[in-house]
Amino acid sequence: MAEYQQFDYDVLVIGAGGAGLRAAIEASSAGVKVGLICKSLLGKAHTVMAEGGMAAAMGNVDDRDNWRVHFADTMRGGQYLNNPRMAELHAKQAPARVHELEAWGAIFDRTKDGKILQRNFGGHAYPRLAHTGDRTGLEMIRTLQDHGIHLGIDVHMEHTILDLLTDAGRVTGAFGYDRERGRFKLFTAKAVVLGTGGIGRVFKITSNSWEYTGDGQSLAYRAGAALMDMEFVQFHPTGMVWPPSVRGILVTEGVRGEGGVLRNSEGKRFMFDDIPANYKSQTADTPEEGWRYVIGDKSARRPPELLTRDHVARCIVREVREGRGSPHGGVFLDIAWIKEKIPNSAEHIKRKLPSMYHQFKQLADVDITQTAMEIGPTMHYVMGGVRVNGDTQMSDVPGLFAAGECAAGLHGANRLGGNSLSDLLVFGKLAGEHAAKFAKESRAAVVNPDQVDRIARQALEPFNHTGGVPPYEVQHKLQEMMQNLVGIVRREEEMRRAIEELAEMKKLAANVSVTGNREYNPGWHTALDLRNLLTVSEALARSAVERKESRGAHFRDDYPTKDPEAAKFNQVIRRAQDGSMQLTREPLPPMTDEMKQIIEEMK
Amino acid sequence: MATATFQIWRGTRESGEFKDYTTPISDGMVVLDAVHQIQAEQANDLAVRWNCKAGKCGSCSAEINGMPKLMCMTRLNQIPLDKPVRIEPMKTFPLIRDLVTDVSWNFEVKKTIRKFKPRKPDAPDGSWRMSQADVDRPQEFRKCIECFLCQDVCHVLRDHHMHGEFIGPRFMIYTAQLEMNPIDADDRLPDLRKSQGIGLCNITKCCTKVCPESIHITDNGIIPLKERVVDRFFDPLGRLFRKFGG
Ligand code: SF4
Ligand code: SF4
Ligand code: FES
């Protein structure tokens, strides 16, 4: 029998970034007993790194904005593969979620008349992102954290969940360990909310932290839930490329929102060369018009640098491939040029983009108020994840909810910048609310001791192996392989090869050996993360092979155009009886007449 | 290829020692890169905290050649590499293992500070009006990434171990941002004076010097708070004014 400590909750929330914290706050406010699991220390989750802002159609800067425009922008950005109900709820509820943060102590940048200031961002028709300089994620997570600690939520810091517990098809809790001492913990719960974030560590060049190993997606998959849209992985166009050790670290889209432009080695603003048809009417024709947009001229259209992320990333790849890249294999992002337009530009840039200034100064010896930055695409976000009901956020497994990046639906084939932080709040709240409701209506969970024993035994196995490969080696191999074979530009034979290699890596991973003991042992933690990394990699590769078209963030060299037939379905992954991964096509959820009309109007 | 040697603390609360690791170095590397490389290649179980690798999460605090710093923001070209670089855990907090310390005390302290309490909203949609000039100061304090380096270096905690009487610089500015939030309606001055020990700070400014976010902890935070406390509790004339001035 495995030894463990037991905790009993009504609602267990796994993950303490924006979505998890917001869910825990909501569930706790509904009067149920809540446990919250963080993989890191509280307040350090990946949300902290979000820079630009959260999208909410408050209309503080441009009063033409409203939920309908936000809805249409989100659907267009997602190439209409989004769950339209989620896009609707998100657009309608985001403003209230932002105001609520202010009521909990957040301090956003202000307009002249004292309201919350909103900034421009790619794919949003109007200035829509509430922000605090370029550290909005920090503002958000700190606010939720500082509010949450007074609500009686039981916080378990530096804990990792190994598997969910189920009984008769329903979720009954989770089993894991504390990273500090390596002791096992059993959490029973009537409902579980996943808010574990993304899968960035599958790739070599990523803006994501070590925590992003696809835990929520994998836990849900093993517990019987469906994953959806896993082929859609967003490569953010602007990550740092030099020095090598910082490769992949994010450079906020806010730089472009404040007037930053992209240039190739010939000094040309190459984004003007390729403007997709469905964005033509909204995009500036000349640099001059683009600048007027930046400074708030309402008759001007957006500069092409603010096209959607998938498109900008691909244009950068093109420039580099055709030999017009920067010295370290990226292109130039220039904000310093605005000195031609405004006095005191250096001060202005430092005030608007303080952490970018800081980051480049300290890590690359570059003063962005004077010199252009070198940037290139970096894996940033996964649109796919656990498939949920748009109204309740419940997955196919009764009692199991998911919100934020680990859930699918809101963003479709491509996410707009700024729609992530608002996603966390809107759906974190809904997940918490419905999980609490589900818990109140449910009987106490039954725990199956055999299941617990099996999970514990499996977790300790790496200590029993001797002479196996070290876990870091497998991890690096996987990252290298996925980067090369299932990256920004995809091809059939490469992805087939990736699937084969994944099968080999699974065998390697089953035999990794670790040294040392169970106390704060990163080698062991990495060994345990491998299983989830491999699961999401496989889901990603299989989905990408089967979508034989290019749409949103999914770009195929061998099928470079959109296929109207493929616009009709989402791809869904489930675990078959025999443990293999199965993929099905499922028709898109239907749209109401009102939704269709909005989309038509704003085409 | 060039190499450098790192002297890293290995061990637990009970026992430990510095161990030397030599590893290749390259352009633009930071201390955390070196630690990760050593972890991947020579010491798989080397314990270290990190998340963002961009100075944003405040996880990777340590003492590098005796200086409290974020490992991810300390470039190797800023430290002499002709002798071993010493990396050790923060000293003010109990050690867990290697470079990882138990910082839970900080989380407990935060809970004891009276939470944000807004006045009634200014507009019917539940929002408030504030000017940018009025929020500049609290926004400065809200840049804090909770790396706890200031707590590590403050002598009241580090040398005098007065964790029970003094909340430390991090929570002084946490309180300051609440007190200076234009819409907050609570009062934290009595607590600051009594249980939170603001009088114990003697403005050495060591905290300000190590803050990776360049927050003016003392000048903009602690000193104004001290002034408010003095005005309220030790200035009889001011008290009289308040009494009759309403
Ligand atoms: S100024 Fe005060 S809080 Fe800061 S280190 Fe010195 S004594 Fe500590
Ligand atoms: S005030 Fe500065 S040094 Fe102190 S915890 Fe915050 S960021 Fe770190
Ligand atoms: S790893 Fe986040 S601050 Fe260093």
JSON list of C-alpha atoms in Angstrom, two decimals, chain B residues 32-226:
[
{"chain": "B", "resi": 32, "resn": "LEU", "atom": "CA", "xyz": [20.71, 30.29, -14.45]},
{"chain": "B", "resi": 33, "resn": "ASP", "atom": "CA", "xyz": [21.78, 28.87, -17.82]},
{"chain": "B", "resi": 34, "resn": "ALA", "atom": "CA", "xyz": [24.99, 27.62, -16.28]},
{"chain": "B", "resi": 35, "resn": "VAL", "atom": "CA", "xyz": [23.08, 26.07, -13.38]},
{"chain": "B", "resi": 36, "resn": "HIS", "atom": "CA", "xyz": [20.68, 24.35, -15.79]},
{"chain": "B", "resi": 37, "resn": "GLN", "atom": "CA", "xyz": [23.51, 23.06, -17.90]},
{"chain": "B", "resi": 38, "resn": "ILE", "atom": "CA", "xyz": [25.16, 21.60, -14.83]},
{"chain": "B", "resi": 39, "resn": "GLN", "atom": "CA", "xyz": [21.86, 20.12, -13.75]},
{"chain": "B", "resi": 40, "resn": "ALA", "atom": "CA", "xyz": [21.27, 18.48, -17.14]},
{"chain": "B", "resi": 41, "resn": "GLU", "atom": "CA", "xyz": [24.79, 17.18, -17.58]},
{"chain": "B", "resi": 42, "resn": "GLN", "atom": "CA", "xyz": [26.43, 16.64, -14.21]},
{"chain": "B", "resi": 43, "resn": "ALA", "atom": "CA", "xyz": [23.94, 16.81, -11.37]},
{"chain": "B", "resi": 44, "resn": "ASN", "atom": "CA", "xyz": [20.40, 15.81, -12.38]},
{"chain": "B", "resi": 45, "resn": "ASP", "atom": "CA", "xyz": [19.10, 16.27, -8.87]},
{"chain": "B", "resi": 46, "resn": "LEU", "atom": "CA", "xyz": [20.46, 19.80, -8.32]},
{"chain": "B", "resi": 47, "resn": "ALA", "atom": "CA", "xyz": [17.53, 21.70, -6.82]},
{"chain": "B", "resi": 48, "resn": "VAL", "atom": "CA", "xyz": [16.80, 25.16, -8.18]},
{"chain": "B", "resi": 49, "resn": "ARG", "atom": "CA", "xyz": [13.63, 27.21, -8.59]},
{"chain": "B", "resi": 50, "resn": "TRP", "atom": "CA", "xyz": [12.82, 29.08, -11.77]},
{"chain": "B", "resi": 51, "resn": "ASN", "atom": "CA", "xyz": [9.88, 29.79, -14.06]},
{"chain": "B", "resi": 52, "resn": "CYS", "atom": "CA", "xyz": [10.16, 32.64, -16.51]},
{"chain": "B", "resi": 53, "resn": "LYS", "atom": "CA", "xyz": [13.87, 33.08, -17.19]},
{"chain": "B", "resi": 54, "resn": "ALA", "atom": "CA", "xyz": [13.09, 36.72, -17.89]},
{"chain": "B", "resi": 55, "resn": "GLY", "atom": "CA", "xyz": [13.09, 38.45, -14.51]},
{"chain": "B", "resi": 56, "resn": "LYS", "atom": "CA", "xyz": [9.33, 38.41, -14.25]},
{"chain": "B", "resi": 57, "resn": "CYS", "atom": "CA", "xyz": [8.35, 35.74, -11.76]},
{"chain": "B", "resi": 58, "resn": "GLY", "atom": "CA", "xyz": [10.84, 36.22, -8.95]},
{"chain": "B", "resi": 59, "resn": "SER", "atom": "CA", "xyz": [11.55, 32.50, -8.48]},
{"chain": "B", "resi": 60, "resn": "CYS", "atom": "CA", "xyz": [15.29, 32.23, -9.06]},
{"chain": "B", "resi": 61, "resn": "SER", "atom": "CA", "xyz": [16.66, 34.35, -6.20]},
{"chain": "B", "resi": 62, "resn": "ALA", "atom": "CA", "xyz": [20.07, 33.35, -4.86]},
{"chain": "B", "resi": 63, "resn": "GLU", "atom": "CA", "xyz": [23.31, 34.83, -3.62]},
{"chain": "B", "resi": 64, "resn": "ILE", "atom": "CA", "xyz": [25.92, 35.09, -6.34]},
{"chain": "B", "resi": 65, "resn": "ASN", "atom": "CA", "xyz": [29.40, 35.84, -5.01]},
{"chain": "B", "resi": 66, "resn": "GLY", "atom": "CA", "xyz": [27.62, 37.07, -1.92]},
{"chain": "B", "resi": 67, "resn": "MET", "atom": "CA", "xyz": [25.26, 39.41, -3.78]},
{"chain": "B", "resi": 68, "resn": "PRO", "atom": "CA", "xyz": [21.51, 38.72, -3.65]},
{"chain": "B", "resi": 69, "resn": "LYS", "atom": "CA", "xyz": [20.38, 38.48, -7.28]},
{"chain": "B", "resi": 70, "resn": "LEU", "atom": "CA", "xyz": [18.04, 36.84, -9.76]},
{"chain": "B", "resi": 71, "resn": "MET", "atom": "CA", "xyz": [20.03, 34.09, -11.44]},
{"chain": "B", "resi": 72, "resn": "CYS", "atom": "CA", "xyz": [18.15, 34.55, -14.71]},
{"chain": "B", "resi": 73, "resn": "MET", "atom": "CA", "xyz": [19.07, 38.22, -14.97]},
{"chain": "B", "resi": 74, "resn": "THR", "atom": "CA", "xyz": [22.73, 37.95, -14.03]},
{"chain": "B", "resi": 75, "resn": "ARG", "atom": "CA", "xyz": [24.88, 37.68, -17.11]},
{"chain": "B", "resi": 76, "resn": "LEU", "atom": "CA", "xyz": [28.17, 35.89, -16.90]},
{"chain": "B", "resi": 77, "resn": "ASN", "atom": "CA", "xyz": [29.97, 38.78, -18.57]},
{"chain": "B", "resi": 78, "resn": "GLN", "atom": "CA", "xyz": [29.13, 40.91, -15.53]},
{"chain": "B", "resi": 79, "resn": "ILE", "atom": "CA", "xyz": [31.01, 38.70, -13.07]},
{"chain": "B", "resi": 80, "resn": "PRO", "atom": "CA", "xyz": [34.67, 37.78, -12.95]},
{"chain": "B", "resi": 81, "resn": "LEU", "atom": "CA", "xyz": [35.16, 34.24, -14.25]},
{"chain": "B", "resi": 82, "resn": "ASP", "atom": "CA", "xyz": [38.87, 33.88, -13.48]},
{"chain": "B", "resi": 83, "resn": "LYS", "atom": "CA", "xyz": [37.93, 32.39, -10.13]},
{"chain": "B", "resi": 84, "resn": "PRO", "atom": "CA", "xyz": [34.98, 30.12, -9.26]},
{"chain": "B", "resi": 85, "resn": "VAL", "atom": "CA", "xyz": [31.57, 31.80, -9.13]},
{"chain": "B", "resi": 86, "resn": "ARG", "atom": "CA", "xyz": [29.95, 31.08, -5.81]},
{"chain": "B", "resi": 87, "resn": "ILE", "atom": "CA", "xyz": [26.22, 30.38, -5.89]},
{"chain": "B", "resi": 88, "resn": "GLU", "atom": "CA", "xyz": [24.36, 29.82, -2.66]},
{"chain": "B", "resi": 89, "resn": "PRO", "atom": "CA", "xyz": [20.77, 29.93, -1.42]},
{"chain": "B", "resi": 90, "resn": "MET", "atom": "CA", "xyz": [19.26, 32.99, 0.28]},
{"chain": "B", "resi": 91, "resn": "LYS", "atom": "CA", "xyz": [20.41, 33.00, 3.88]},
{"chain": "B", "resi": 92, "resn": "THR", "atom": "CA", "xyz": [17.42, 34.62, 5.58]},
{"chain": "B", "resi": 93, "resn": "PHE", "atom": "CA", "xyz": [15.11, 31.69, 4.91]},
{"chain": "B", "resi": 94, "resn": "PRO", "atom": "CA", "xyz": [15.40, 28.07, 6.01]},
{"chain": "B", "resi": 95, "resn": "LEU", "atom": "CA", "xyz": [17.06, 25.85, 3.44]},
{"chain": "B", "resi": 96, "resn": "ILE", "atom": "CA", "xyz": [15.12, 23.09, 1.72]},
{"chain": "B", "resi": 97, "resn": "ARG", "atom": "CA", "xyz": [17.82, 21.73, -0.55]},
{"chain": "B", "resi": 98, "resn": "ASP", "atom": "CA", "xyz": [20.68, 23.10, -2.64]},
{"chain": "B", "resi": 99, "resn": "LEU", "atom": "CA", "xyz": [19.56, 26.50, -3.95]},
{"chain": "B", "resi": 100, "resn": "VAL", "atom": "CA", "xyz": [15.96, 26.21, -2.81]},
{"chain": "B", "resi": 101, "resn": "THR", "atom": "CA", "xyz": [14.78, 27.86, 0.39]},
{"chain": "B", "resi": 102, "resn": "ASP", "atom": "CA", "xyz": [11.53, 27.76, 2.33]},
{"chain": "B", "resi": 103, "resn": "VAL", "atom": "CA", "xyz": [9.98, 31.18, 1.74]},
{"chain": "B", "resi": 104, "resn": "SER", "atom": "CA", "xyz": [6.56, 30.27, 3.14]},
{"chain": "B", "resi": 105, "resn": "TRP", "atom": "CA", "xyz": [6.92, 32.81, 5.95]},
{"chain": "B", "resi": 106, "resn": "ASN", "atom": "CA", "xyz": [6.39, 35.54, 3.40]},
{"chain": "B", "resi": 107, "resn": "PHE", "atom": "CA", "xyz": [3.10, 34.07, 2.30]},
{"chain": "B", "resi": 108, "resn": "GLU", "atom": "CA", "xyz": [1.94, 33.88, 5.92]},
{"chain": "B", "resi": 109, "resn": "VAL", "atom": "CA", "xyz": [2.89, 37.50, 6.57]},
{"chain": "B", "resi": 110, "resn": "LYS", "atom": "CA", "xyz": [0.87, 38.71, 3.61]},
{"chain": "B", "resi": 111, "resn": "LYS", "atom": "CA", "xyz": [-2.28, 37.16, 5.00]},
{"chain": "B", "resi": 112, "resn": "THR", "atom": "CA", "xyz": [-1.98, 39.25, 8.15]},
{"chain": "B", "resi": 113, "resn": "ILE", "atom": "CA", "xyz": [-2.11, 42.54, 6.24]},
{"chain": "B", "resi": 114, "resn": "ARG", "atom": "CA", "xyz": [-5.57, 44.09, 5.97]},
{"chain": "B", "resi": 115, "resn": "LYS", "atom": "CA", "xyz": [-6.81, 43.51, 2.47]},
{"chain": "B", "resi": 116, "resn": "PHE", "atom": "CA", "xyz": [-7.79, 46.06, -0.14]},
{"chain": "B", "resi": 117, "resn": "LYS", "atom": "CA", "xyz": [-11.14, 47.67, 0.59]},
{"chain": "B", "resi": 118, "resn": "PRO", "atom": "CA", "xyz": [-12.46, 49.96, -2.14]},
{"chain": "B", "resi": 119, "resn": "ARG", "atom": "CA", "xyz": [-14.77, 52.88, -1.58]},
{"chain": "B", "resi": 120, "resn": "LYS", "atom": "CA", "xyz": [-18.12, 52.79, -3.35]},
{"chain": "B", "resi": 121, "resn": "PRO", "atom": "CA", "xyz": [-17.75, 52.78, -7.16]},
{"chain": "B", "resi": 122, "resn": "ASP", "atom": "CA", "xyz": [-17.80, 56.19, -8.84]},
{"chain": "B", "resi": 123, "resn": "ALA", "atom": "CA", "xyz": [-19.90, 55.10, -11.81]},
{"chain": "B", "resi": 124, "resn": "PRO", "atom": "CA", "xyz": [-23.05, 52.99, -12.09]},
{"chain": "B", "resi": 125, "resn": "ASP", "atom": "CA", "xyz": [-21.20, 50.27, -14.02]},
{"chain": "B", "resi": 126, "resn": "GLY", "atom": "CA", "xyz": [-19.16, 49.56, -10.89]},
{"chain": "B", "resi": 127, "resn": "SER", "atom": "CA", "xyz": [-16.02, 51.34, -12.03]},
{"chain": "B", "resi": 128, "resn": "TRP", "atom": "CA", "xyz": [-13.87, 54.08, -10.54]},
{"chain": "B", "resi": 129, "resn": "ARG", "atom": "CA", "xyz": [-12.20, 57.20, -11.87]},
{"chain": "B", "resi": 130, "resn": "MET", "atom": "CA", "xyz": [-8.54, 57.73, -11.07]},
{"chain": "B", "resi": 131, "resn": "SER", "atom": "CA", "xyz": [-5.97, 59.90, -12.77]},
{"chain": "B", "resi": 132, "resn": "GLN", "atom": "CA", "xyz": [-2.74, 58.37, -14.03]},
{"chain": "B", "resi": 133, "resn": "ALA", "atom": "CA", "xyz": [-0.74, 60.75, -11.84]},
{"chain": "B", "resi": 134, "resn": "ASP", "atom": "CA", "xyz": [-2.49, 59.40, -8.76]},
{"chain": "B", "resi": 135, "resn": "VAL", "atom": "CA", "xyz": [-1.73, 55.79, -9.57]},
{"chain": "B", "resi": 136, "resn": "ASP", "atom": "CA", "xyz": [1.89, 56.17, -10.67]},
{"chain": "B", "resi": 137, "resn": "ARG", "atom": "CA", "xyz": [3.20, 55.58, -7.16]},
{"chain": "B", "resi": 138, "resn": "PRO", "atom": "CA", "xyz": [1.16, 52.49, -6.22]},
{"chain": "B", "resi": 139, "resn": "GLN", "atom": "CA", "xyz": [1.89, 51.11, -9.69]},
{"chain": "B", "resi": 140, "resn": "GLU", "atom": "CA", "xyz": [5.59, 51.40, -8.94]},
{"chain": "B", "resi": 141, "resn": "PHE", "atom": "CA", "xyz": [5.14, 49.20, -5.88]},
{"chain": "B", "resi": 142, "resn": "ARG", "atom": "CA", "xyz": [2.92, 46.78, -7.76]},
{"chain": "B", "resi": 143, "resn": "LYS", "atom": "CA", "xyz": [5.84, 46.00, -10.07]},
{"chain": "B", "resi": 144, "resn": "CYS", "atom": "CA", "xyz": [7.13, 43.79, -7.24]},
{"chain": "B", "resi": 145, "resn": "ILE", "atom": "CA", "xyz": [7.76, 40.24, -8.44]},
{"chain": "B", "resi": 146, "resn": "GLU", "atom": "CA", "xyz": [8.01, 38.78, -4.91]},
{"chain": "B", "resi": 147, "resn": "CYS", "atom": "CA", "xyz": [11.56, 37.57, -5.33]},
{"chain": "B", "resi": 148, "resn": "PHE", "atom": "CA", "xyz": [12.11, 38.30, -1.62]},
{"chain": "B", "resi": 149, "resn": "LEU", "atom": "CA", "xyz": [15.67, 39.48, -2.22]},
{"chain": "B", "resi": 150, "resn": "CYS", "atom": "CA", "xyz": [14.90, 42.59, -0.20]},
{"chain": "B", "resi": 151, "resn": "GLN", "atom": "CA", "xyz": [13.70, 40.40, 2.66]},
{"chain": "B", "resi": 152, "resn": "ASP", "atom": "CA", "xyz": [16.88, 38.36, 2.30]},
{"chain": "B", "resi": 153, "resn": "VAL", "atom": "CA", "xyz": [19.14, 41.37, 2.66]},
{"chain": "B", "resi": 154, "resn": "CYS", "atom": "CA", "xyz": [17.32, 43.33, 5.38]},
{"chain": "B", "resi": 155, "resn": "HIS", "atom": "CA", "xyz": [19.39, 43.10, 8.55]},
{"chain": "B", "resi": 156, "resn": "VAL", "atom": "CA", "xyz": [16.33, 43.15, 10.80]},
{"chain": "B", "resi": 157, "resn": "LEU", "atom": "CA", "xyz": [15.44, 39.75, 9.37]},
{"chain": "B", "resi": 158, "resn": "ARG", "atom": "CA", "xyz": [18.82, 38.44, 8.27]},
{"chain": "B", "resi": 159, "resn": "ASP", "atom": "CA", "xyz": [20.89, 39.23, 11.33]},
{"chain": "B", "resi": 160, "resn": "HIS", "atom": "CA", "xyz": [18.36, 39.87, 14.06]},
{"chain": "B", "resi": 161, "resn": "HIS", "atom": "CA", "xyz": [15.81, 37.23, 13.00]},
{"chain": "B", "resi": 162, "resn": "MET", "atom": "CA", "xyz": [12.90, 39.44, 14.02]},
{"chain": "B", "resi": 163, "resn": "HIS", "atom": "CA", "xyz": [10.50, 37.63, 11.70]},
{"chain": "B", "resi": 164, "resn": "GLY", "atom": "CA", "xyz": [7.83, 37.82, 14.39]},
{"chain": "B", "resi": 165, "resn": "GLU", "atom": "CA", "xyz": [8.00, 41.58, 14.86]},
{"chain": "B", "resi": 166, "resn": "PHE", "atom": "CA", "xyz": [8.83, 42.95, 11.43]},
{"chain": "B", "resi": 167, "resn": "ILE", "atom": "CA", "xyz": [7.11, 42.29, 8.11]},
{"chain": "B", "resi": 168, "resn": "GLY", "atom": "CA", "xyz": [10.13, 43.33, 6.04]},
{"chain": "B", "resi": 169, "resn": "PRO", "atom": "CA", "xyz": [10.55, 45.67, 3.09]},
{"chain": "B", "resi": 170, "resn": "ARG", "atom": "CA", "xyz": [8.48, 43.59, 0.65]},
{"chain": "B", "resi": 171, "resn": "PHE", "atom": "CA", "xyz": [5.44, 43.93, 2.83]},
{"chain": "B", "resi": 172, "resn": "MET", "atom": "CA", "xyz": [6.15, 47.53, 3.68]},
{"chain": "B", "resi": 173, "resn": "ILE", "atom": "CA", "xyz": [5.68, 48.40, 0.02]},
{"chain": "B", "resi": 174, "resn": "TYR", "atom": "CA", "xyz": [2.78, 45.98, -0.23]},
{"chain": "B", "resi": 175, "resn": "THR", "atom": "CA", "xyz": [1.11, 47.99, 2.50]},
{"chain": "B", "resi": 176, "resn": "ALA", "atom": "CA", "xyz": [2.24, 51.22, 0.87]},
{"chain": "B", "resi": 177, "resn": "GLN", "atom": "CA", "xyz": [0.52, 50.37, -2.43]},
{"chain": "B", "resi": 178, "resn": "LEU", "atom": "CA", "xyz": [-2.69, 49.64, -0.54]},
{"chain": "B", "resi": 179, "resn": "GLU", "atom": "CA", "xyz": [-2.46, 52.84, 1.49]},
{"chain": "B", "resi": 180, "resn": "MET", "atom": "CA", "xyz": [-1.66, 54.89, -1.63]},
{"chain": "B", "resi": 181, "resn": "ASN", "atom": "CA", "xyz": [-4.32, 53.29, -3.82]},
{"chain": "B", "resi": 182, "resn": "PRO", "atom": "CA", "xyz": [-6.63, 56.26, -4.46]},
{"chain": "B", "resi": 183, "resn": "ILE", "atom": "CA", "xyz": [-9.80, 54.23, -3.99]},
{"chain": "B", "resi": 184, "resn": "ASP", "atom": "CA", "xyz": [-8.80, 52.23, -0.91]},
{"chain": "B", "resi": 185, "resn": "ALA", "atom": "CA", "xyz": [-10.84, 53.09, 2.17]},
{"chain": "B", "resi": 186, "resn": "ASP", "atom": "CA", "xyz": [-9.13, 51.08, 4.92]},
{"chain": "B", "resi": 187, "resn": "ASP", "atom": "CA", "xyz": [-6.53, 52.16, 7.46]},
{"chain": "B", "resi": 188, "resn": "ARG", "atom": "CA", "xyz": [-3.36, 50.17, 8.05]},
{"chain": "B", "resi": 189, "resn": "LEU", "atom": "CA", "xyz": [-1.34, 52.66, 10.08]},
{"chain": "B", "resi": 190, "resn": "PRO", "atom": "CA", "xyz": [-2.11, 51.22, 13.53]},
{"chain": "B", "resi": 191, "resn": "ASP", "atom": "CA", "xyz": [-0.95, 47.76, 12.41]},
{"chain": "B", "resi": 192, "resn": "LEU", "atom": "CA", "xyz": [2.16, 49.20, 10.77]},
{"chain": "B", "resi": 193, "resn": "ARG", "atom": "CA", "xyz": [3.13, 50.86, 14.01]},
{"chain": "B", "resi": 194, "resn": "LYS", "atom": "CA", "xyz": [2.39, 47.92, 16.30]},
{"chain": "B", "resi": 195, "resn": "SER", "atom": "CA", "xyz": [2.43, 44.37, 14.95]},
{"chain": "B", "resi": 196, "resn": "GLN", "atom": "CA", "xyz": [4.27, 45.11, 11.73]},
{"chain": "B", "resi": 197, "resn": "GLY", "atom": "CA", "xyz": [7.19, 46.92, 13.28]},
{"chain": "B", "resi": 198, "resn": "ILE", "atom": "CA", "xyz": [7.76, 49.83, 10.92]},
{"chain": "B", "resi": 199, "resn": "GLY", "atom": "CA", "xyz": [9.87, 51.46, 13.66]},
{"chain": "B", "resi": 200, "resn": "LEU", "atom": "CA", "xyz": [12.44, 48.66, 13.36]},
{"chain": "B", "resi": 201, "resn": "CYS", "atom": "CA", "xyz": [13.51, 49.81, 9.92]},
{"chain": "B", "resi": 202, "resn": "ASN", "atom": "CA", "xyz": [16.40, 52.23, 10.26]},
{"chain": "B", "resi": 203, "resn": "ILE", "atom": "CA", "xyz": [16.50, 53.18, 6.60]},
{"chain": "B", "resi": 204, "resn": "THR", "atom": "CA", "xyz": [19.77, 51.53, 5.65]},
{"chain": "B", "resi": 205, "resn": "LYS", "atom": "CA", "xyz": [18.36, 51.20, 2.10]},
{"chain": "B", "resi": 206, "resn": "CYS", "atom": "CA", "xyz": [19.99, 47.82, 1.52]},
{"chain": "B", "resi": 207, "resn": "CYS", "atom": "CA", "xyz": [16.61, 46.55, 0.32]},
{"chain": "B", "resi": 208, "resn": "THR", "atom": "CA", "xyz": [16.35, 49.23, -2.36]},
{"chain": "B", "resi": 209, "resn": "LYS", "atom": "CA", "xyz": [19.81, 48.42, -3.62]},
{"chain": "B", "resi": 210, "resn": "VAL", "atom": "CA", "xyz": [19.02, 44.78, -4.38]},
{"chain": "B", "resi": 211, "resn": "CYS", "atom": "CA", "xyz": [15.54, 45.19, -5.82]},
{"chain": "B", "resi": 212, "resn": "PRO", "atom": "CA", "xyz": [15.61, 43.82, -9.39]},
{"chain": "B", "resi": 213, "resn": "GLU", "atom": "CA", "xyz": [12.56, 45.90, -10.28]},
{"chain": "B", "resi": 214, "resn": "SER", "atom": "CA", "xyz": [14.35, 49.08, -9.14]},
{"chain": "B", "resi": 215, "resn": "ILE", "atom": "CA", "xyz": [11.49, 49.94, -6.82]},
{"chain": "B", "resi": 216, "resn": "HIS", "atom": "CA", "xyz": [12.40, 52.82, -4.52]},
{"chain": "B", "resi": 217, "resn": "ILE", "atom": "CA", "xyz": [11.39, 50.78, -1.53]},
{"chain": "B", "resi": 218, "resn": "THR", "atom": "CA", "xyz": [12.71, 53.14, 1.11]},
{"chain": "B", "resi": 219, "resn": "ASP", "atom": "CA", "xyz": [12.40, 56.61, -0.41]},
{"chain": "B", "resi": 220, "resn": "ASN", "atom": "CA", "xyz": [9.01, 56.17, -2.01]},
{"chain": "B", "resi": 221, "resn": "GLY", "atom": "CA", "xyz": [7.53, 53.52, 0.26]},
{"chain": "B", "resi": 222, "resn": "ILE", "atom": "CA", "xyz": [8.85, 53.10, 3.77]},
{"chain": "B", "resi": 223, "resn": "ILE", "atom": "CA", "xyz": [9.77, 56.72, 4.48]},
{"chain": "B", "resi": 224, "resn": "PRO", "atom": "CA", "xyz": [6.36, 58.14, 3.46]},
{"chain": "B", "resi": 225, "resn": "LEU", "atom": "CA", "xyz": [4.70, 55.43, 5.55]},
{"chain": "B", "resi": 226, "resn": "LYS", "atom": "CA", "xyz": [6.90, 56.31, 8.51]}
]
